[in-house]
mmCIF file of C-alpha atoms in Angstrom:
data_model
loop_
_atom_site.group_PDB
_atom_site.id
_atom_site.type_symbol
_atom_site.label_atom_id
_atom_site.label_comp_id
_atom_site.label_asym_id
_atom_site.label_seq_id
_atom_site.Cartn_x
_atom_site.Cartn_y
_atom_site.Cartn_z
ATOM 1 C CA UNK L 830 39.208 8.014 -74.990
ATOM 2 C CA UNK L 831 39.735 4.286 -75.383
ATOM 3 C CA UNK L 832 41.171 4.774 -78.881
ATOM 4 C CA UNK L 833 43.414 7.573 -77.602
ATOM 5 C CA UNK L 834 45.131 5.267 -75.116
ATOM 6 C CA UNK L 835 45.187 2.372 -77.556
ATOM 7 C CA UNK L 836 47.249 4.492 -79.951
ATOM 8 C CA UNK L 837 49.687 5.293 -77.148
ATOM 9 C CA UNK L 838 50.009 1.647 -76.096
ATOM 10 C CA UNK L 839 50.506 0.596 -79.720
ATOM 11 C CA UNK L 840 53.359 3.085 -80.119
ATOM 12 C CA UNK L 841 55.057 2.048 -76.876
ATOM 13 C CA UNK L 842 54.842 -1.641 -77.766
ATOM 14 C CA UNK L 843 56.252 -0.914 -81.224
ATOM 15 C CA UNK L 844 59.304 0.702 -79.656
ATOM 16 C CA UNK L 845 58.329 4.358 -80.090
ATOM 17 C CA UNK L 846 58.312 6.744 -77.103
ATOM 18 C CA UNK L 847 55.406 9.129 -76.539
ATOM 19 C CA UNK L 848 55.082 12.553 -74.942
ATOM 20 C CA UNK L 849 51.758 12.775 -73.097
ATOM 21 C CA UNK L 850 50.523 16.366 -72.844
ATOM 22 C CA UNK L 851 47.780 17.199 -70.316
ATOM 23 C CA UNK L 852 46.078 20.391 -69.211
ATOM 24 C CA UNK L 853 46.590 20.173 -65.454
ATOM 25 C CA UNK L 854 44.704 23.353 -64.547
ATOM 26 C CA UNK L 855 42.870 26.191 -66.260
ATOM 27 C CA UNK L 856 41.331 29.490 -65.284
ATOM 28 C CA UNK L 857 39.181 32.006 -67.066
ATOM 29 C CA UNK L 858 38.249 31.494 -70.704
ATOM 30 C CA UNK L 859 40.353 28.822 -72.422
ATOM 31 C CA UNK L 860 39.906 26.616 -75.521
ATOM 32 C CA UNK L 861 39.909 23.421 -73.404
ATOM 33 C CA UNK L 862 39.683 22.904 -69.681
ATOM 34 C CA UNK L 863 41.692 20.841 -67.215
ATOM 35 C CA UNK L 864 41.883 17.179 -68.152
ATOM 36 C CA UNK L 865 42.238 17.619 -71.919
ATOM 37 C CA UNK L 866 45.030 15.436 -73.300
ATOM 38 C CA UNK L 867 47.147 15.078 -76.414
ATOM 39 C CA UNK L 868 49.900 12.614 -77.304
ATOM 40 C CA UNK L 869 52.859 13.503 -79.522
ATOM 41 C CA UNK L 870 54.794 10.780 -81.353
ATOM 42 C CA UNK L 871 58.241 10.753 -82.978
ATOM 43 C CA UNK L 872 58.066 12.397 -86.381
ATOM 44 C CA UNK L 873 55.378 14.860 -85.320
ATOM 45 C CA UNK L 874 52.294 12.638 -85.305
ATOM 46 C CA UNK L 875 49.642 13.495 -82.718
ATOM 47 C CA UNK L 876 46.390 12.154 -81.310
ATOM 48 C CA UNK L 877 43.943 13.978 -79.086
ATOM 49 C CA UNK L 878 43.769 17.735 -78.601
ATOM 50 C CA UNK L 879 44.232 20.320 -75.875
ATOM 51 C CA UNK L 880 42.289 22.994 -77.712
ATOM 52 C CA UNK L 881 44.030 23.880 -80.961
ATOM 53 C CA UNK L 882 45.358 27.324 -81.804
ATOM 54 C CA UNK L 883 48.604 28.788 -80.522
ATOM 55 C CA UNK L 884 48.651 26.879 -77.246
ATOM 56 C CA UNK L 885 48.454 23.523 -79.001
ATOM 57 C CA UNK L 886 51.053 24.601 -81.559
ATOM 58 C CA UNK L 887 53.484 25.682 -78.827
ATOM 59 C CA UNK L 888 52.838 22.532 -76.820
ATOM 60 C CA UNK L 889 53.446 20.318 -79.849
ATOM 61 C CA UNK L 890 56.741 22.095 -80.452
ATOM 62 C CA UNK L 891 57.834 21.720 -76.822
ATOM 63 C CA UNK L 892 56.624 18.104 -76.685
ATOM 64 C CA UNK L 893 58.778 17.271 -79.721
ATOM 65 C CA UNK L 894 61.828 18.740 -77.959
ATOM 66 C CA UNK L 895 61.084 16.835 -74.751
ATOM 67 C CA UNK L 896 60.563 13.654 -76.738
ATOM 68 C CA UNK L 897 64.070 13.985 -78.153
ATOM 69 C CA UNK L 898 65.691 14.181 -74.737
ATOM 70 C CA UNK L 899 63.206 12.080 -72.751
ATOM 71 C CA UNK L 900 61.998 14.853 -70.484
ATOM 72 C CA UNK L 901 59.013 15.964 -68.422
ATOM 73 C CA UNK L 902 57.932 19.578 -67.974
ATOM 74 C CA UNK L 903 55.314 21.820 -66.415
ATOM 75 C CA UNK L 904 54.489 25.081 -68.176
ATOM 76 C CA UNK L 905 51.999 27.920 -67.871
ATOM 77 C CA UNK L 906 50.442 29.753 -70.816
ATOM 78 C CA UNK L 907 48.304 32.897 -70.678
ATOM 79 C CA UNK L 908 45.654 33.955 -73.183
ATOM 80 C CA UNK L 909 46.038 37.691 -72.573
ATOM 81 C CA UNK L 910 47.688 40.301 -74.743
ATOM 82 C CA UNK L 911 50.818 41.847 -73.313
ATOM 83 C CA UNK L 912 51.452 39.159 -70.696
ATOM 84 C CA UNK L 913 55.008 37.812 -70.595
ATOM 85 C CA UNK L 914 53.685 34.283 -70.992
ATOM 86 C CA UNK L 915 51.019 35.341 -73.472
ATOM 87 C CA UNK L 916 50.385 33.510 -76.723
ATOM 88 C CA UNK L 917 48.946 36.620 -78.346
ATOM 89 C CA UNK L 918 45.368 35.500 -77.749
ATOM 90 C CA UNK L 919 42.537 37.452 -76.135
ATOM 91 C CA UNK L 920 40.544 34.696 -74.373
ATOM 92 C CA UNK L 921 41.515 36.129 -71.005
ATOM 93 C CA UNK L 922 42.421 32.894 -69.257
ATOM 94 C CA UNK L 923 45.366 30.594 -68.746
ATOM 95 C CA UNK L 924 46.419 26.965 -68.552
ATOM 96 C CA UNK L 925 49.025 24.897 -66.759
ATOM 97 C CA UNK L 926 50.243 22.139 -69.064
ATOM 98 C CA UNK L 927 52.012 19.001 -67.913
ATOM 99 C CA UNK L 928 54.321 17.044 -70.242
ATOM 100 C CA UNK L 929 55.186 13.431 -69.441
ATOM 101 C CA UNK L 930 57.724 11.336 -71.325
ATOM 102 C CA UNK L 931 56.609 7.717 -71.792
ATOM 103 C CA UNK L 932 59.597 5.535 -72.679
ATOM 104 C CA UNK L 933 59.238 2.954 -75.444
ATOM 105 C CA UNK L 934 58.482 -0.527 -74.152
ATOM 106 C CA UNK L 935 58.039 0.593 -70.525
ATOM 107 C CA UNK L 936 56.008 -2.310 -69.175
ATOM 108 C CA UNK L 937 54.802 -0.572 -66.021
ATOM 109 C CA UNK L 938 53.265 2.287 -68.010
ATOM 110 C CA UNK L 939 51.842 -0.110 -70.608
ATOM 111 C CA UNK L 940 50.175 -2.086 -67.798
ATOM 112 C CA UNK L 941 48.570 1.087 -66.403
ATOM 113 C CA UNK L 942 47.255 2.128 -69.806
ATOM 114 C CA UNK L 943 45.982 -1.349 -70.651
ATOM 115 C CA UNK L 944 44.143 -1.420 -67.325
ATOM 116 C CA UNK L 945 42.665 1.973 -68.214
ATOM 117 C CA UNK L 946 41.441 0.667 -71.586
ATOM 118 C CA UNK L 947 39.882 -2.333 -69.848
ATOM 119 C CA UNK L 948 38.189 -0.044 -67.321
ATOM 120 C CA UNK L 949 36.638 1.903 -70.185
ATOM 121 C CA UNK L 950 35.135 -1.287 -71.535
ATOM 122 C CA UNK L 951 33.974 -2.257 -68.046
ATOM 123 C CA UNK L 952 31.943 0.912 -67.485
ATOM 124 C CA UNK L 953 33.347 1.965 -64.110
ATOM 125 C CA UNK L 954 34.503 5.403 -62.954
ATOM 126 C CA UNK L 955 38.283 5.524 -63.307
ATOM 127 C CA UNK L 956 40.861 8.269 -62.753
ATOM 128 C CA UNK L 957 44.397 8.552 -64.125
ATOM 129 C CA UNK L 958 46.650 9.642 -61.250
ATOM 130 C CA UNK L 959 50.141 11.078 -61.529
ATOM 131 C CA UNK L 960 52.401 12.415 -58.789
ATOM 132 C CA UNK L 961 54.392 15.442 -59.956
ATOM 133 C CA UNK L 962 57.411 16.575 -57.991
ATOM 134 C CA UNK L 963 58.927 19.704 -59.427
ATOM 135 C CA UNK L 964 58.393 18.994 -63.108
ATOM 136 C CA UNK L 965 58.896 15.227 -62.962
ATOM 137 C CA UNK L 966 56.212 12.561 -62.889
ATOM 138 C CA UNK L 967 57.360 10.241 -60.100
ATOM 139 C CA UNK L 968 54.340 7.930 -59.926
ATOM 140 C CA UNK L 969 51.553 6.924 -62.292
ATOM 141 C CA UNK L 970 48.526 4.762 -61.637
ATOM 142 C CA UNK L 971 44.771 4.538 -61.539
ATOM 143 C CA UNK L 972 41.965 4.783 -59.029
ATOM 144 C CA UNK L 973 38.348 3.695 -59.063
ATOM 145 C CA UNK L 974 35.657 3.492 -56.394
ATOM 146 C CA UNK L 975 37.479 0.570 -54.781
ATOM 147 C CA UNK L 976 40.787 2.430 -54.376
ATOM 148 C CA UNK L 977 44.115 3.047 -56.167
ATOM 149 C CA UNK L 978 46.049 0.639 -58.408
ATOM 150 C CA UNK L 979 49.623 0.478 -59.788
ATOM 151 C CA UNK L 980 50.860 2.981 -57.175
ATOM 152 C CA UNK L 981 53.656 2.479 -54.658
ATOM 153 C CA UNK L 982 53.089 6.009 -53.352
ATOM 154 C CA UNK L 983 49.477 6.590 -52.357
ATOM 155 C CA UNK L 984 47.657 9.958 -52.305
ATOM 156 C CA UNK L 985 46.846 11.166 -48.805
ATOM 157 C CA UNK L 986 43.369 12.393 -49.760
ATOM 158 C CA UNK L 987 42.110 10.162 -52.550
ATOM 159 C CA UNK L 988 38.540 11.427 -52.205
ATOM 160 C CA UNK L 989 39.708 14.950 -53.078
ATOM 161 C CA UNK L 990 41.234 13.666 -56.307
ATOM 162 C CA UNK L 991 38.329 11.478 -57.408
ATOM 163 C CA UNK L 992 35.723 14.034 -58.420
ATOM 164 C CA UNK L 993 33.902 14.933 -61.612
ATOM 165 C CA UNK L 994 36.635 17.302 -62.814
ATOM 166 C CA UNK L 995 40.395 17.127 -63.195
ATOM 167 C CA UNK L 996 42.289 18.121 -60.034
ATOM 168 C CA UNK L 997 45.879 19.308 -59.644
ATOM 169 C CA UNK L 998 46.588 19.574 -55.932
ATOM 170 C CA UNK L 999 49.152 18.472 -53.349
ATOM 171 C CA UNK L 1000 51.557 17.197 -56.003
ATOM 172 C CA UNK L 1001 48.904 14.994 -57.628
ATOM 173 C CA UNK L 1002 47.259 15.400 -61.018
ATOM 174 C CA UNK L 1003 44.019 13.438 -61.301
ATOM 175 C CA UNK L 1004 42.043 13.209 -64.539
ATOM 176 C CA UNK L 1005 38.667 11.424 -64.704
ATOM 177 C CA UNK L 1006 39.202 9.323 -67.817
ATOM 178 C CA UNK L 1007 36.297 6.872 -67.622
ATOM 179 C CA UNK L 1008 32.871 7.927 -66.429
ATOM 180 C CA UNK L 1009 30.350 5.207 -65.650
ATOM 181 C CA UNK L 1010 27.062 5.290 -67.470
ATOM 182 C CA UNK L 1011 25.678 4.270 -70.824
ATOM 183 C CA UNK L 1012 23.155 5.781 -73.205
ATOM 184 C CA UNK L 1013 20.242 3.475 -73.939
ATOM 185 C CA UNK L 1014 18.511 4.216 -77.219
ATOM 186 C CA UNK L 1015 15.146 2.471 -77.381
ATOM 187 C CA UNK L 1016 14.354 2.194 -81.077
ATOM 188 C CA UNK L 1017 16.790 1.587 -83.908
ATOM 189 C CA UNK L 1018 15.269 3.719 -86.646
ATOM 190 C CA UNK L 1019 16.781 6.422 -88.839
ATOM 191 C CA UNK L 1020 17.307 8.992 -86.076
ATOM 192 C CA UNK L 1021 19.019 6.456 -83.817
ATOM 193 C CA UNK L 1022 21.225 5.409 -86.722
ATOM 194 C CA UNK L 1023 22.290 9.043 -87.133
ATOM 195 C CA UNK L 1024 22.590 9.643 -83.393
ATOM 196 C CA UNK L 1025 24.737 6.666 -82.376
ATOM 197 C CA UNK L 1026 27.976 7.723 -84.128
ATOM 198 C CA UNK L 1027 27.589 11.260 -82.768
ATOM 199 C CA UNK L 1028 27.116 10.016 -79.209
ATOM 200 C CA UNK L 1029 29.983 7.537 -79.516
ATOM 201 C CA UNK L 1030 32.338 10.338 -80.571
ATOM 202 C CA UNK L 1031 31.276 12.302 -77.476
ATOM 203 C CA UNK L 1032 31.852 9.494 -74.989
ATOM 204 C CA UNK L 1033 28.193 8.658 -74.310
ATOM 205 C CA UNK L 1034 28.602 4.872 -74.836
ATOM 206 C CA UNK L 1035 25.444 4.066 -76.848
ATOM 207 C CA UNK L 1036 23.473 0.831 -76.480
ATOM 208 C CA UNK L 1037 20.618 0.253 -78.964
ATOM 209 C CA UNK L 1038 17.497 -1.765 -78.058
ATOM 210 C CA UNK L 1039 14.713 -2.677 -80.478
ATOM 211 C CA UNK L 1040 12.092 -5.389 -80.683
ATOM 212 C CA UNK L 1041 12.803 -5.973 -84.393
ATOM 213 C CA UNK L 1042 15.954 -7.983 -85.190
ATOM 214 C CA UNK L 1043 16.604 -6.019 -88.363
ATOM 215 C CA UNK L 1044 16.727 -2.775 -86.332
ATOM 216 C CA UNK L 1045 18.930 -4.277 -83.604
ATOM 217 C CA UNK L 1046 21.488 -5.423 -86.135
ATOM 218 C CA UNK L 1047 25.080 -4.601 -85.077
ATOM 219 C CA UNK L 1048 25.858 -3.879 -88.735
ATOM 220 C CA UNK L 1049 23.551 -0.835 -88.547
ATOM 221 C CA UNK L 1050 25.383 0.464 -85.479
ATOM 222 C CA UNK L 1051 29.133 -0.133 -85.783
ATOM 223 C CA UNK L 1052 29.805 2.590 -83.198
ATOM 224 C CA UNK L 1053 27.377 1.219 -80.612
ATOM 225 C CA UNK L 1054 28.783 -0.507 -77.554
ATOM 226 C CA UNK L 1055 26.061 -3.124 -77.850
ATOM 227 C CA UNK L 1056 22.788 -3.865 -79.644
ATOM 228 C CA UNK L 1057 19.923 -5.723 -77.962
ATOM 229 C CA UNK L 1058 16.726 -7.257 -79.292
ATOM 230 C CA UNK L 1059 13.779 -7.801 -76.972
ATOM 231 C CA UNK L 1060 10.256 -6.920 -75.979
ATOM 232 C CA UNK L 1061 9.764 -3.240 -75.103
ATOM 233 C CA UNK L 1062 7.418 -4.332 -72.320
ATOM 234 C CA UNK L 1063 10.153 -6.404 -70.618
ATOM 235 C CA UNK L 1064 13.267 -4.224 -70.578
ATOM 236 C CA UNK L 1065 14.509 -5.592 -67.259
ATOM 237 C CA UNK L 1066 15.318 -8.920 -68.891
ATOM 238 C CA UNK L 1067 18.318 -7.259 -70.594
ATOM 239 C CA UNK L 1068 18.643 -3.704 -69.299
ATOM 240 C CA UNK L 1069 19.070 -2.081 -65.889
ATOM 241 C CA UNK L 1070 18.981 1.714 -66.096
ATOM 242 C CA UNK L 1071 20.971 3.433 -63.322
ATOM 243 C CA UNK L 1072 21.311 7.073 -62.206
ATOM 244 C CA UNK L 1073 24.543 7.239 -64.235
ATOM 245 C CA UNK L 1074 22.770 6.399 -67.485
ATOM 246 C CA UNK L 1075 21.100 8.383 -70.259
ATOM 247 C CA UNK L 1076 17.870 7.255 -71.921
ATOM 248 C CA UNK L 1077 16.656 8.192 -75.404
ATOM 249 C CA UNK L 1078 13.221 6.913 -76.418
ATOM 250 C CA UNK L 1079 12.773 6.722 -80.195
ATOM 251 C CA UNK L 1080 10.567 3.703 -80.819
ATOM 252 C CA UNK L 1081 8.375 3.303 -83.872
ATOM 253 C CA UNK L 1082 5.116 4.229 -82.137
ATOM 254 C CA UNK L 1083 3.152 5.650 -79.237
ATOM 255 C CA UNK L 1084 2.447 2.304 -77.550
ATOM 256 C CA UNK L 1085 6.103 1.262 -77.450
ATOM 257 C CA UNK L 1086 7.115 4.721 -76.184
ATOM 258 C CA UNK L 1087 4.585 4.364 -73.377
ATOM 259 C CA UNK L 1088 5.820 0.876 -72.468
ATOM 260 C CA UNK L 1089 9.426 2.077 -72.262
ATOM 261 C CA UNK L 1090 8.589 5.209 -70.285
ATOM 262 C CA UNK L 1091 6.630 3.284 -67.647
ATOM 263 C CA UNK L 1092 9.847 1.373 -66.926
ATOM 264 C CA UNK L 1093 12.404 4.186 -67.036
ATOM 265 C CA UNK L 1094 10.679 7.284 -65.625
ATOM 266 C CA UNK L 1095 11.487 6.238 -62.053
ATOM 267 C CA UNK L 1096 14.963 4.900 -62.834
ATOM 268 C CA UNK L 1097 16.714 8.083 -61.701
ATOM 269 C CA UNK L 1098 18.536 8.249 -65.056
ATOM 270 C CA UNK L 1099 20.680 11.332 -65.536
ATOM 271 C CA UNK L 1100 18.849 12.145 -68.762
ATOM 272 C CA UNK L 1101 15.475 11.056 -70.137
ATOM 273 C CA UNK L 1102 14.366 12.165 -73.583
ATOM 274 C CA UNK L 1103 11.526 11.125 -75.880
ATOM 275 C CA UNK L 1104 11.087 12.028 -79.531
ATOM 276 C CA UNK L 1105 7.687 12.808 -80.990
ATOM 277 C CA UNK L 1106 5.180 15.487 -81.903
ATOM 278 C CA UNK L 1107 3.607 17.602 -79.193
ATOM 279 C CA UNK L 1108 0.258 15.863 -79.726
ATOM 280 C CA UNK L 1109 1.729 12.375 -79.482
ATOM 281 C CA UNK L 1110 3.622 13.297 -76.328
ATOM 282 C CA UNK L 1111 0.550 14.934 -74.776
ATOM 283 C CA UNK L 1112 -1.367 11.667 -75.213
ATOM 284 C CA UNK L 1113 1.546 9.734 -73.720
ATOM 285 C CA UNK L 1114 1.633 12.107 -70.744
ATOM 286 C CA UNK L 1115 -2.095 11.613 -70.114
ATOM 287 C CA UNK L 1116 -1.655 7.845 -70.076
ATOM 288 C CA UNK L 1117 1.311 8.045 -67.715
ATOM 289 C CA UNK L 1118 -0.535 10.299 -65.279
ATOM 290 C CA UNK L 1119 -3.537 7.985 -65.410
ATOM 291 C CA UNK L 1120 -1.204 5.085 -64.600
ATOM 292 C CA UNK L 1121 -0.066 6.787 -61.389
ATOM 293 C CA UNK L 1122 2.977 8.801 -62.444
ATOM 294 C CA UNK L 1123 3.148 12.369 -61.158
ATOM 295 C CA UNK L 1124 3.621 15.683 -62.935
ATOM 296 C CA UNK L 1125 7.003 15.991 -61.178
ATOM 297 C CA UNK L 1126 8.133 12.624 -62.511
ATOM 298 C CA UNK L 1127 7.006 13.468 -66.038
ATOM 299 C CA UNK L 1128 8.706 16.873 -65.826
ATOM 300 C CA UNK L 1129 12.086 15.116 -65.755
ATOM 301 C CA UNK L 1130 11.452 13.996 -69.312
ATOM 302 C CA UNK L 1131 12.888 16.078 -72.152
ATOM 303 C CA UNK L 1132 9.917 15.903 -74.463
ATOM 304 C CA UNK L 1133 9.935 16.785 -77.236
ATOM 305 C CA UNK L 1134 13.591 15.844 -77.248
ATOM 306 C CA UNK L 1135 16.512 18.058 -78.247
ATOM 307 C CA UNK L 1136 17.370 21.748 -78.472
ATOM 308 C CA UNK L 1137 15.275 23.889 -80.815
ATOM 309 C CA UNK L 1138 17.659 24.494 -83.692
ATOM 310 C CA UNK L 1139 15.127 23.966 -86.476
ATOM 311 C CA UNK L 1140 16.252 20.374 -87.008
ATOM 312 C CA UNK L 1141 14.385 18.420 -89.694
ATOM 313 C CA UNK L 1142 16.544 15.567 -90.987
ATOM 314 C CA UNK L 1143 17.665 12.599 -88.851
ATOM 315 C CA UNK L 1144 21.205 13.997 -88.898
ATOM 316 C CA UNK L 1145 20.060 17.446 -87.739
ATOM 317 C CA UNK L 1146 17.884 15.938 -85.003
ATOM 318 C CA UNK L 1147 20.873 13.869 -83.886
ATOM 319 C CA UNK L 1148 22.884 17.075 -83.434
ATOM 320 C CA UNK L 1149 20.087 18.728 -81.433
ATOM 321 C CA UNK L 1150 19.685 15.702 -79.139
ATOM 322 C CA UNK L 1151 23.422 15.334 -78.602
ATOM 323 C CA UNK L 1152 23.677 19.037 -77.783
ATOM 324 C CA UNK L 1153 20.963 18.710 -75.138
ATOM 325 C CA UNK L 1154 22.703 15.707 -73.625
ATOM 326 C CA UNK L 1155 26.004 17.598 -73.495
ATOM 327 C CA UNK L 1156 24.207 20.387 -71.623
ATOM 328 C CA UNK L 1157 22.830 17.900 -69.099
ATOM 329 C CA UNK L 1158 26.235 16.285 -68.631
ATOM 330 C CA UNK L 1159 27.756 19.735 -68.046
ATOM 331 C CA UNK L 1160 25.020 20.703 -65.566
ATOM 332 C CA UNK L 1161 23.603 23.421 -67.853
ATOM 333 C CA UNK L 1162 20.272 21.868 -68.792
ATOM 334 C CA UNK L 1163 18.157 24.434 -66.932
ATOM 335 C CA UNK L 1164 19.558 27.271 -68.991
ATOM 336 C CA UNK L 1165 19.441 25.473 -72.334
ATOM 337 C CA UNK L 1166 16.247 23.488 -72.280
ATOM 338 C CA UNK L 1167 14.343 24.494 -75.401
ATOM 339 C CA UNK L 1168 11.870 21.894 -76.720
ATOM 340 C CA UNK L 1169 12.318 20.637 -80.265
ATOM 341 C CA UNK L 1170 9.127 20.638 -82.282
#
């Protein structure tokens, strides 16, 4: 998402206007849900997506028209055959799409978007807020856990707008753009090298930690937010795992796995996963229970890690692990948990 807004800011500062297209609300089965965004530039260039297919095609066409005249709009599209607003699709749902014209060089908007980019780098929950009256955006700003910013008009019920999902209510459209939490990958081997770019593309903010400098080399992980080198037995010197974080344990051996797990099992992390054979993990479990951890605490661990898709190569395992993490983030882990191995 950081790159998405950087492209918009770059265009505005170069003197090119942008039409920002957002799914404000959705119901039923739709290609993308509320909060999906796309930007349309002069000449037809785009970044981001609101789901592809006919709805995206129609929205690109309308965005280009609005860009020409500097307009905002609010439109509804249905994915049902025979409906007057139908796009000839059979998904059975519908979306409300909001179009916002961003004038070239508009310093107030640039300041909001630059603040949003900085918030993404700062790892704090941040929402993009826009007040919509009729079809016009009359206010645009941000909010985080400390309150709103860049807004002269304040929402009456900010707590309602600052949830896990996009909200369009009481003239306000709120989209959670930055979600706090990082993914700590302990071990910088082949699977981590395949996994990091996948996680980065999905917004999981990977941080790699290894006790070998050559496997904590930033050159190996250009998509990682950070690489750290340190002792696996002393993680707290550089890492604090919070309930917003994800943990992936992929060290080079059983002893290092055990050392990491003793420090993260009680962290409350949103996701805990450990790679390894069933035998290796069974031995690790025995040691953890002997050290005073409970069956309930160990049960939080996804081990073996990943969904069972028959993955063999580092790249395939990366896909299976990322898929499991997506399920956890979406609150679907109970229905999808299928051990790999």
